XYZ file of C-alpha atoms in Angstrom:
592
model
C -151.618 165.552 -74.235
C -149.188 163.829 -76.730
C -147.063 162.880 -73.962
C -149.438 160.309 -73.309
C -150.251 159.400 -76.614
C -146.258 159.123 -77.233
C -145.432 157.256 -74.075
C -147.765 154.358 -75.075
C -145.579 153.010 -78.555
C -141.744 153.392 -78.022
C -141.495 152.269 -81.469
C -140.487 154.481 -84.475
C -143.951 155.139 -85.983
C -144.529 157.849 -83.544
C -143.365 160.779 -85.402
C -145.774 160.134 -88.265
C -148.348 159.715 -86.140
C -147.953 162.907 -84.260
C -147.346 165.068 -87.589
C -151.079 163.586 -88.699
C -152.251 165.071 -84.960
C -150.203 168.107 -84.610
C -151.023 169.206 -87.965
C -155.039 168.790 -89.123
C -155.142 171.478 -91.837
C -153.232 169.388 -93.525
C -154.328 165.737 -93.367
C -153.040 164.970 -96.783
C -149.662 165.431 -95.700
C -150.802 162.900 -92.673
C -152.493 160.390 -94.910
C -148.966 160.691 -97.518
C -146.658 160.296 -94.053
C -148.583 156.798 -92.807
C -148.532 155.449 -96.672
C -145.155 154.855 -96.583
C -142.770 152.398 -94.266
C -140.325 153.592 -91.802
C -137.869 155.141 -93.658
C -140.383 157.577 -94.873
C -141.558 158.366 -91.997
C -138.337 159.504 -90.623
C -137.544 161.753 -93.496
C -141.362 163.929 -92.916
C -140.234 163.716 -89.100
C -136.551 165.611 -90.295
C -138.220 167.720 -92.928
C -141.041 169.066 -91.007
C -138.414 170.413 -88.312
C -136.263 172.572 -90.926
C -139.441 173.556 -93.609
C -142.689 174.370 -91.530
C -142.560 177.186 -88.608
C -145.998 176.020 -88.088
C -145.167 172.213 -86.680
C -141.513 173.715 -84.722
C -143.984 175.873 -82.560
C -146.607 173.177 -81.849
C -146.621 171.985 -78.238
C -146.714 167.965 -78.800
C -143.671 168.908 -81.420
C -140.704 170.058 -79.480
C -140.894 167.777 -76.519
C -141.343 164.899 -78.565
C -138.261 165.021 -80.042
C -135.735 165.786 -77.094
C -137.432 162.447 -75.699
C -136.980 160.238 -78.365
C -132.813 161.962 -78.436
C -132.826 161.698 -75.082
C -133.938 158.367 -75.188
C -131.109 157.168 -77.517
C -128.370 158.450 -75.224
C -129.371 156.914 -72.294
C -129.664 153.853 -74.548
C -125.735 154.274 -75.521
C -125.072 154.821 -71.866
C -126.517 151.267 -71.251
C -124.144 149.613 -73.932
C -120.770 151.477 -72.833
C -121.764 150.306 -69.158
C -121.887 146.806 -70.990
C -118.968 147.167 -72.389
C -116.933 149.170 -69.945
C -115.067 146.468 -67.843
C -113.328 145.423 -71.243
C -111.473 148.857 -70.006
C -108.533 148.618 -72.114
C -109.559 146.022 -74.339
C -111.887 147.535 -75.648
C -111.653 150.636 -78.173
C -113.070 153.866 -78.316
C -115.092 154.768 -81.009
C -116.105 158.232 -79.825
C -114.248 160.645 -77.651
C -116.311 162.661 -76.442
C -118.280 159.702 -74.432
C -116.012 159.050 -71.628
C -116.141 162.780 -71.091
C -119.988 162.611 -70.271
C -120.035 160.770 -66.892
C -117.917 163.858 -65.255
C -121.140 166.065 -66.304
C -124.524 165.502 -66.032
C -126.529 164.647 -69.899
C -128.330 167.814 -71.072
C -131.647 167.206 -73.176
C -131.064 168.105 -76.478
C -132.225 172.058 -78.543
C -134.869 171.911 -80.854
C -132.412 173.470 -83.144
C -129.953 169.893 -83.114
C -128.706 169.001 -86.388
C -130.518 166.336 -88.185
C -127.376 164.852 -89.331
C -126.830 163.287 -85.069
C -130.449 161.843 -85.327
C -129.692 159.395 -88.264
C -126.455 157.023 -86.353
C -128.529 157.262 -83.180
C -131.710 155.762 -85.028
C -129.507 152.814 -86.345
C -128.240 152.614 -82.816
C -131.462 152.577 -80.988
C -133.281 150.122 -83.777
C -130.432 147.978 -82.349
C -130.587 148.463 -78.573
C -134.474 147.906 -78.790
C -134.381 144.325 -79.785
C -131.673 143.894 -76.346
C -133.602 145.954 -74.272
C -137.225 147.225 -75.042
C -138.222 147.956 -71.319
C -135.702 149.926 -70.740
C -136.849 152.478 -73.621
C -140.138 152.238 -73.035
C -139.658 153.425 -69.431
C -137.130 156.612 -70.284
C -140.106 157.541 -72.358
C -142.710 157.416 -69.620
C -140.469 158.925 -67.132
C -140.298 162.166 -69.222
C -137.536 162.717 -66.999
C -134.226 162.255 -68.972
C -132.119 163.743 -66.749
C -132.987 161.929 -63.265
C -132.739 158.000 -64.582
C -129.884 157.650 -67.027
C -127.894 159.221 -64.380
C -127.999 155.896 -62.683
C -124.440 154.386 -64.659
C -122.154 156.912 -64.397
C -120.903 155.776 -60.942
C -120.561 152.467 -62.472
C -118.210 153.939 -65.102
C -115.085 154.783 -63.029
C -114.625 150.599 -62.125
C -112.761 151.220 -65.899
C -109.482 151.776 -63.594
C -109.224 148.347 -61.033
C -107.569 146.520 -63.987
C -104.854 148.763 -63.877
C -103.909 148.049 -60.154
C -104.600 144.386 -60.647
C -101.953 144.654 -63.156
C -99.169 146.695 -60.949
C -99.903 144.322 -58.165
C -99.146 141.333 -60.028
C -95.352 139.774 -58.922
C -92.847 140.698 -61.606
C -90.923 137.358 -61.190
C -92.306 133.963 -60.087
C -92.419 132.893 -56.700
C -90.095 129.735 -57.237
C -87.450 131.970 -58.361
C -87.449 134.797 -55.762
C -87.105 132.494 -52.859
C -84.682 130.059 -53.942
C -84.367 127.173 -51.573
C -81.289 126.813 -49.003
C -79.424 123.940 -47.685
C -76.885 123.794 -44.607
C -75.189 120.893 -44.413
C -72.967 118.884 -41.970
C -71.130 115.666 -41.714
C -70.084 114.738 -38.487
C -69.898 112.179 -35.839
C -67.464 109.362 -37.766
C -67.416 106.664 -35.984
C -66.904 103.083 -37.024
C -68.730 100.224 -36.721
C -68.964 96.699 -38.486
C -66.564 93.839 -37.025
C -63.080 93.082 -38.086
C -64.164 92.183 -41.772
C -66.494 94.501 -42.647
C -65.664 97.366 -40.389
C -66.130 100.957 -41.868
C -66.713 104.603 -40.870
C -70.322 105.681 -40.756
C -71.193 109.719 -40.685
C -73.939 111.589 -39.283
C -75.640 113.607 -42.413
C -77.793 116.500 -41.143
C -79.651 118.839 -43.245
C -81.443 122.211 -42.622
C -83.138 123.436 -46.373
C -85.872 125.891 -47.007
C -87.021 123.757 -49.379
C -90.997 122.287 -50.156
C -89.673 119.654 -51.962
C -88.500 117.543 -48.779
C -90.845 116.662 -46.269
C -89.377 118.183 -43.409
C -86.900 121.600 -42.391
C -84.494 119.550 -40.600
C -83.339 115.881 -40.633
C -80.427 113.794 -40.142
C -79.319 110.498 -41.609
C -76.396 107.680 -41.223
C -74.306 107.803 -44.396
C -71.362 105.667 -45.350
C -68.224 106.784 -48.147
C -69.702 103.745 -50.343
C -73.296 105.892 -50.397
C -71.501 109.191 -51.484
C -69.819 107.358 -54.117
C -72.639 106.138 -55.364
C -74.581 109.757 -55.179
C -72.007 111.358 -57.079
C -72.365 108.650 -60.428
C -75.877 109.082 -60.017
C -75.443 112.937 -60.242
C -73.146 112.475 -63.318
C -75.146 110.397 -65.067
C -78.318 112.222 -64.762
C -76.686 115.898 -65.080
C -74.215 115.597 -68.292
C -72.160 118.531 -69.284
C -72.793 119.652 -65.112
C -69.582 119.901 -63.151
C -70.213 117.500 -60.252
C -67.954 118.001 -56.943
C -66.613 114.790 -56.609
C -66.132 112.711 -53.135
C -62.115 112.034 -51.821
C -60.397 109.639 -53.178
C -60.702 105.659 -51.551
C -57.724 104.709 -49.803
C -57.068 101.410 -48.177
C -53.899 101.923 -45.569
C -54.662 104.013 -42.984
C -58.535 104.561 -43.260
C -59.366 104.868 -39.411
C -56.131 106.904 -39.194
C -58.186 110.169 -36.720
C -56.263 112.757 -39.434
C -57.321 110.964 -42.272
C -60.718 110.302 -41.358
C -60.994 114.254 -40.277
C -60.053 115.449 -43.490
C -62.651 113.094 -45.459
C -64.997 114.169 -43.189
C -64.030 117.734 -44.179
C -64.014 116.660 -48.020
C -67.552 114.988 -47.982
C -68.960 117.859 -46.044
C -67.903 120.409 -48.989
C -68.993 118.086 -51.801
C -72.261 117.934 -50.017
C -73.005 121.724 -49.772
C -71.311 122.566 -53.207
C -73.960 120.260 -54.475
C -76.584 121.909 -52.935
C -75.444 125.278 -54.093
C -75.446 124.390 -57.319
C -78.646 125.245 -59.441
C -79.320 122.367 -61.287
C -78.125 119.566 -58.747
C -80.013 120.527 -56.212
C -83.421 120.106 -58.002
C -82.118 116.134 -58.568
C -83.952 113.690 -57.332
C -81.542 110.814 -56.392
C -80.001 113.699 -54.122
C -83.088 114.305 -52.325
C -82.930 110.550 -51.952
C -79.579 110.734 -50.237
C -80.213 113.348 -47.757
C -83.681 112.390 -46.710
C -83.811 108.387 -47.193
C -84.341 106.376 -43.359
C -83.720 103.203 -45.564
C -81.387 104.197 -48.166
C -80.143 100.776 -49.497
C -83.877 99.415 -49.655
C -84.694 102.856 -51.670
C -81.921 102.213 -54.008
C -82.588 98.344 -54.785
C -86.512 99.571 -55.317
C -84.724 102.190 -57.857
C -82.942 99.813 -59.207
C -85.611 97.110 -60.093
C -87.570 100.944 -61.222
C -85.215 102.168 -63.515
C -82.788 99.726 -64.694
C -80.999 102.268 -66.510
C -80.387 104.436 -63.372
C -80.662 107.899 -64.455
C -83.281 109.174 -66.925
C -80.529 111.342 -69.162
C -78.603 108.213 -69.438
C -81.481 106.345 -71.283
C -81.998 109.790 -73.229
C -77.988 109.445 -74.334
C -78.446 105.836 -74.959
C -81.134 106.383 -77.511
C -79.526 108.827 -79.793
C -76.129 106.346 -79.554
C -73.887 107.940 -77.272
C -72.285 104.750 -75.290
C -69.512 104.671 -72.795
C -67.020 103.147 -74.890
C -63.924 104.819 -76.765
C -64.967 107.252 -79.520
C -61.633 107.472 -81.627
C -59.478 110.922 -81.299
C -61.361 113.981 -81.231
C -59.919 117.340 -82.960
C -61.746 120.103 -81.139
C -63.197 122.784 -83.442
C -63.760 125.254 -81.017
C -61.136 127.896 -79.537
C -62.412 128.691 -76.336
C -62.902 125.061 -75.423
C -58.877 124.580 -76.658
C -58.268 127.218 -74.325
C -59.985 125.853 -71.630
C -57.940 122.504 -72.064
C -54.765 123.204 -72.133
C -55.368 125.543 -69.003
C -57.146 122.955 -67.453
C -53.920 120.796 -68.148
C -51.545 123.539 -66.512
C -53.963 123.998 -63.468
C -54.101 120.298 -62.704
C -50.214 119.897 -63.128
C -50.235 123.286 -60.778
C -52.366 122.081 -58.066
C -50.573 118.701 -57.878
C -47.638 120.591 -57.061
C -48.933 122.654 -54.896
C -51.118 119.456 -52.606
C -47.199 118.158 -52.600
C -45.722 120.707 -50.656
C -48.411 121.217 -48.274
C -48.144 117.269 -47.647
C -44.390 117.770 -47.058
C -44.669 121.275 -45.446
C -46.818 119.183 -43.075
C -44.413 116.480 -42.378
C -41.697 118.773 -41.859
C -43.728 120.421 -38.984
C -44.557 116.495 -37.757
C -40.717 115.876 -37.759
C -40.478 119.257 -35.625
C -42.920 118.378 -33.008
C -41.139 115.151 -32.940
C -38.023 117.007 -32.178
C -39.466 118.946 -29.640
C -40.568 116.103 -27.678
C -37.166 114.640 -27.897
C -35.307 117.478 -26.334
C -38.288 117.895 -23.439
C -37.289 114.111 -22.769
C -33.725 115.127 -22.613
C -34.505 118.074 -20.516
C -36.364 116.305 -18.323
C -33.752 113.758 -17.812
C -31.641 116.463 -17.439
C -33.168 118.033 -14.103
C -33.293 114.868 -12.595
C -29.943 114.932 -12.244
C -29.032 118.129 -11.001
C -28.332 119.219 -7.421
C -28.894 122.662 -8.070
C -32.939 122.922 -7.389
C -32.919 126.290 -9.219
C -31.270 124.998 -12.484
C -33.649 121.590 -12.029
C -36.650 123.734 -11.752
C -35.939 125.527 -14.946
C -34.728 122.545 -16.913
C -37.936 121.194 -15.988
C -40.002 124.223 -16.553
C -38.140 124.559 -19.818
C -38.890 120.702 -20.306
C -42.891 121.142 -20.035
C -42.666 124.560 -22.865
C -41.031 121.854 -25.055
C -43.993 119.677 -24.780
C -46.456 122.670 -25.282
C -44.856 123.597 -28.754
C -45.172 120.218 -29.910
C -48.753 120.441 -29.307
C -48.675 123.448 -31.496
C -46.432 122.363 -34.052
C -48.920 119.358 -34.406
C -52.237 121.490 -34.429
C -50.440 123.851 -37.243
C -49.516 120.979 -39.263
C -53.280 119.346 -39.152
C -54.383 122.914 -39.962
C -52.185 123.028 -43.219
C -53.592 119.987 -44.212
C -57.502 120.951 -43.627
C -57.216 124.465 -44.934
C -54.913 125.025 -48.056
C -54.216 121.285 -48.262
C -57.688 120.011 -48.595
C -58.867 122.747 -51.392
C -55.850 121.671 -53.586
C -56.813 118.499 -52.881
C -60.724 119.551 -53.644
C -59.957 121.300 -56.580
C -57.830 118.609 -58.549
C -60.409 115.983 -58.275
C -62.661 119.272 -59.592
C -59.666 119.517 -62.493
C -60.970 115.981 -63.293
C -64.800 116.379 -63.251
C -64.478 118.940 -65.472
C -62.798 116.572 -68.191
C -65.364 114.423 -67.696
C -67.697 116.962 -68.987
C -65.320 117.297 -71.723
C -65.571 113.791 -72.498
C -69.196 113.497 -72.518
C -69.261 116.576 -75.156
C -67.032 114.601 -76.988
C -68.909 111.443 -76.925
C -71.910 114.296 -77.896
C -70.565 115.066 -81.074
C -69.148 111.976 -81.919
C -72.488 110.599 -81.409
C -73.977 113.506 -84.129
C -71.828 112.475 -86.859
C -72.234 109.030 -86.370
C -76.610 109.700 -86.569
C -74.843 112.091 -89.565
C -73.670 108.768 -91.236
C -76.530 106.534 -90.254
C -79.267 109.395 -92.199
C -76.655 109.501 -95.271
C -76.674 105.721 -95.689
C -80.353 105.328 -95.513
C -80.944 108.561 -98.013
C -78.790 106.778 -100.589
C -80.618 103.242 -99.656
C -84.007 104.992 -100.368
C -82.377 107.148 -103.098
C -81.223 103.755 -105.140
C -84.539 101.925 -104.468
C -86.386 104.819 -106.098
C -83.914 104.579 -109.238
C -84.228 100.759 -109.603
C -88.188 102.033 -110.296
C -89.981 99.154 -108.453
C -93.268 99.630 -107.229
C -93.249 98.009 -103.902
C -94.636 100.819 -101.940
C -94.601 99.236 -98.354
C -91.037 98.892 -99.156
C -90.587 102.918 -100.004
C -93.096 103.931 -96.847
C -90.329 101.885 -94.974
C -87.684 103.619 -95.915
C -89.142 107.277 -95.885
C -89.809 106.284 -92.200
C -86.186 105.498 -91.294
C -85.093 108.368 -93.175
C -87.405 110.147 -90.755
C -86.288 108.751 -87.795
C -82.354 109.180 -88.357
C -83.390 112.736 -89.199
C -84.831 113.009 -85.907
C -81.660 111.626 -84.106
C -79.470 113.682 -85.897
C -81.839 116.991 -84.671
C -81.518 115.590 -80.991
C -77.756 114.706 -81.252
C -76.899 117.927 -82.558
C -78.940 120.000 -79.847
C -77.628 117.987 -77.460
C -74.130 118.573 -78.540
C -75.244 122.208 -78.672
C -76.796 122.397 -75.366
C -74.093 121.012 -73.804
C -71.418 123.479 -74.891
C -73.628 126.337 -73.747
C -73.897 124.732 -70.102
C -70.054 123.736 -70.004
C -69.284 127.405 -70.751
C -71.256 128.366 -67.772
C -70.543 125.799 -65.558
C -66.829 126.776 -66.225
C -67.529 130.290 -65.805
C -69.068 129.484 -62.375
C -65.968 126.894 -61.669
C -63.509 129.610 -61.948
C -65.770 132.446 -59.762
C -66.254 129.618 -57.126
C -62.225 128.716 -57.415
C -61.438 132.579 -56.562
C -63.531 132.248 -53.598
C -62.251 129.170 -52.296
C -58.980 129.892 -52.174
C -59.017 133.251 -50.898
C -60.861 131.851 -48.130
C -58.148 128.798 -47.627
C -55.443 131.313 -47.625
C -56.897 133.299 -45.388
C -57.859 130.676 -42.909
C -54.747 128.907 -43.384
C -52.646 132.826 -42.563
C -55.025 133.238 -39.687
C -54.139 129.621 -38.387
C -50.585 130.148 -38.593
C -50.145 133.865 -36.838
C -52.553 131.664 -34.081
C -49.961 129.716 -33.539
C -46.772 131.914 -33.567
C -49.008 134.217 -31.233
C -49.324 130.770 -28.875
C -45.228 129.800 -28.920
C -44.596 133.934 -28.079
C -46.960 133.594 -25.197
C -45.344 130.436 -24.396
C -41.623 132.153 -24.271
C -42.084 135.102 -22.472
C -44.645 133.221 -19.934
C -41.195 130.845 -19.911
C -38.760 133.985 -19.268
C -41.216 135.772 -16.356
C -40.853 132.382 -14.314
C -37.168 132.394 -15.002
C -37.207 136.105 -13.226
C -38.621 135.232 -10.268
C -35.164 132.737 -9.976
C -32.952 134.950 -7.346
C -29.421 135.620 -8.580
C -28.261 136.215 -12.113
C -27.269 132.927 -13.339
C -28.709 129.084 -12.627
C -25.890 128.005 -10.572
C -25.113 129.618 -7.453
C -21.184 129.339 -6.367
C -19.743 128.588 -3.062
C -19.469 132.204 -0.547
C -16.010 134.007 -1.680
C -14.085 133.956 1.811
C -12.361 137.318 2.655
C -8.597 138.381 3.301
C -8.143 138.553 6.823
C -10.134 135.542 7.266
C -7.934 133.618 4.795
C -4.761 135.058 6.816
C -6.193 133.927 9.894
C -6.992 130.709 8.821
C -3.033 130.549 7.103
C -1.819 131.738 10.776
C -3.805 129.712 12.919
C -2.764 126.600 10.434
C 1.240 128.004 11.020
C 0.510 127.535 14.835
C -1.087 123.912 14.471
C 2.100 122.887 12.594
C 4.277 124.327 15.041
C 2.342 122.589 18.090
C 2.803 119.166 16.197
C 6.452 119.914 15.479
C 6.472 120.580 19.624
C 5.020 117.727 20.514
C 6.874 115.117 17.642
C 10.492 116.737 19.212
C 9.307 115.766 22.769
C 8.359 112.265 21.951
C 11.633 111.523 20.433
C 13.589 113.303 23.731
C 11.314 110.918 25.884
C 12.557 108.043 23.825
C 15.779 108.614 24.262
């Protein structure tokens, strides 16, 4: 049959060389179909299907055709399954293809328009140079509806790059789980002999951190270290409001008060820096909290990095030094406003640190007085006969003693509660205008790289006019002009830069201020209805003893003596004189 005649050539000379079999009345027709190439051929193949009857009802005919249609397709299934896991990516060209893996392919009427035959020639004259085999063994098969439904189950893998892309995190990984710190500073204790004695605290640190090699760890820090950590952290962070360490003070250092409320101090700078976003991602803090041999780490950075902080070398190359930079006018009203409430704040807080300090001697003073009059008291019951009123001079002696102890706790509490964050927040006052002096040193270090690119325009400007020709000379100068251009860019983003962070690091000063001294109030209300609570126990513990105390009053009076006895004691006394006046009579007779 012509099944086996067209199974042997996949190629496109098959139609001409059935017409020349299916039709021998007519060889001429034959002989003028194989003259031509294959263009010609495919036009007698299209316009023997619509003009002779004769060749639509021949038996090698109709089944030719539905193969080599049939063939096509399954080709075009081959390339979408090529190009299907572009999903997306790619772009449909035809609708009705990704319609055709739901239902099975149907082989094609004898009646199909010639007008779908042409775009799937061109498309199969393409697929045969990719794959030949695969043509050649549709056409065998006869079968077009058992093998080219092989890629359809390989068509719905179009959807898996749609859950890859709902699976994939929203936000990165560094910024959902932002690291932690807990810090504490305990365990002062001095060491060092009479000339170099100082305290030494006990640094421990618990972070959720990967930067630092360990969860937990614990180091031996002394004030001179934190010192140095916070220049290090205001060097390297400009524009960043660093909490600053207490203030150094020489007379009474190892006073226990005074070294509890540093301790207090160094603790909050320590966990404020922490907290902060940028700060904690600095290296020479890492350094501080984690370093076994911290002054052998800091000589080795020193030799490193002479410079000692990498955006100090950055400010040092555009020319912003530490030395005066004239008076500065500021342009910009919200940092005006910021100053002179700065200004107020400061003066406020001073104020405010003043009276706690004398609030708290006042209370000293009064536990001082209270441990005068239990000394009196106590004196007092020594010297009494009466053992109830000695018993409750004493008793009252000992509640004497007790406030004291209170009205010293309440005082240290003043100071380590309220006391301490006005004391926090002015040396905060004055970080913050060192921010404000570093943006000022910013922009006076823009107009001076300003100045510097105007001179050297006008230098290359006037060489150009004098009209010499000494080029190296002009490349020389186009290069400097290039470079002050390049500091003025980096001044004036710096300058820029640094306003933007100031405003938020001001924001975030006055949101953190808020919370800070809510919290001291509260703390330092809770601490004081403690310790009213503690002298009301005291008193009425101090009246329940004094009921146990028979009688009324402290001092119990001699018995009252009744009438008759008084009578009888008046009558018996009458007698006694009479007996003497008896007796005194009869002497004197006897004498006589």
């Amino acid at each position: 049959m012509d099944l086996e005649t067209g199974g042997e050539s996949p190629w496109g000379d098959v139609p001409s060389r059935s017409q020349s079999q299916d039709n021998p009345s007519n060889p001429a027709e034959g002989g003028a179909s194989n003259a031509p190439g294959d263009t010609v051929n495919q036009e007698s193949s299209t316009a023997g299907a619509t003009l002779s009857p004769s060749i639509k009802s021949s038996t090698g005919r109709g089944p030719r055709t539905p193969r080599k249609v049939e063939a096509h397709a399954t080709q075009l299934e081959a390339i979408d399954d090529s190009l299907g896991p572009l999903g997306p990516l790619g772009e449909s060209t035809e609708p009705a293809e990704p319609i055709e893996p739901d239902e099975p392919p149907t082989p094609p009427h004898k009646g199909t328009p010639t007008g779908h035959n042409l775009p799937d020639r061109s498309r199969s004259q393409l697929s045969a140079s990719r794959g030949t085999l695969d043509s050649a063994d549709i056409e065998v098969d006869g079968e077009p509806s058992g093998r080219p439904r092989i890629p359809p189950p390989v068509r719905p893998a179009v959807s898996p790059p749609q859950t890859q892309r709902q699976t994939q995190p929203s936000v990165p990984i560094e910024q959902a789980a932002k690291p932690t710190f807990e810090i504490t500073v305990g365990d002062p204790h001095k060491v060092g002999d009479l000339t170099s004695s100082h305290i030494v605290y006990q640094v421990r640190t618990k972070t959720t951190s990967k930067a630092y090699r360990q969860p937990e760890f614990s180091v031996s820090r002394r004030y001179r270290d934190f010192l140095w950590l916070y220049n290090q952290l205001h060097n390297n962070n400009p524009g960043v409001v660093v909490p600053p360490p207490p203030e150094k003070q020489v007379v009474g250092r190892f006073d226990s008060n005074f070294v509890e409320s540093r301790r207090a101090a160094l603790e909050r700078m320590l966990n404020k820096a922490a907290a902060h976003p940028i700060l904690q991602h600095d290296g020479d803090l890492k350094l501080f909290l984690e370093s076994e041999a911290f002054s052998v780490d800091v000589k080795h950075k020193e030799k490193k990095e002479p410079g000692l902080g990498e955006s100090k070398s950055v400010l040092s190359s555009i020319g912003i030094s530490g030395g005066s930079t004239g008076k500065f006018i500021e342009q910009d009203d919200w940092f005006h406003d910021r100053k002179i409430y700065l200004d107020a704040l400061e003066n406020q807080l001073k104020a405010l640190a003043k009276t706690i300090d004398i609030a708290a001697k006042q209370r000293k003073e009064l536990a001082e007085a209270a441990g005068d009059l239990s000394s009196s008291l106590h004196s007092l019951a020594t010297v009494e006969f009466s053992p109830s009123l000695s018993g409750s001079l004493e008793g009252l002696s000992d509640l004497q003693l007790r406030v004291r102890e209170v009205y010293e706790r309440q005082s240290q509490q003043d100071v380590l509660t309220l006391g301490i964050t006005a004391d926090e927040y002015i040396r905060l006052v004055s970080s913050v205008k060192q921010a404000f002096i570093q943006r000022q040193k910013a922009f006076h270090s823009w107009h001076v790289a300003e100045n510097e690119l105007q001179k050297r325009k006008n230098i290359q400007d006037k060489t150009l006019r004098q009209g010499k020709t000494q080029q190296d000379r002009l490349n020389q100068l186009s290069a400097d002009v290039g470079d002050a251009e390049r500091r003025v860019h980096q001044a004036r983003l710096l300058f820029e830069d640094m306003g933007r962070l100031m405003r938020n690091e001001l924001e975030r000063f006055e949101r953190e201020k808020v919370e800070d001294f809510k919290s001291g109030v509260e703390t330092f209300l809770e601490s004081a209805v403690e310790a009213q609570k503690e002298l009301i126990e005291l008193w009425e513990t101090y009246l329940m003893q004094l009921d146990e105390v028979d009688g009324p009053t402290f001092y119990k009076p001699p018995q009252i003596v009744s009438a008759t006895s008084t009578v009888e004691a008046s009558e018996g006394l009458q007698t006694h004189e009479t007996e003497v006046q008896a007796a005194a009579s009869a002497t004197v007779e006897q004498e006589e």
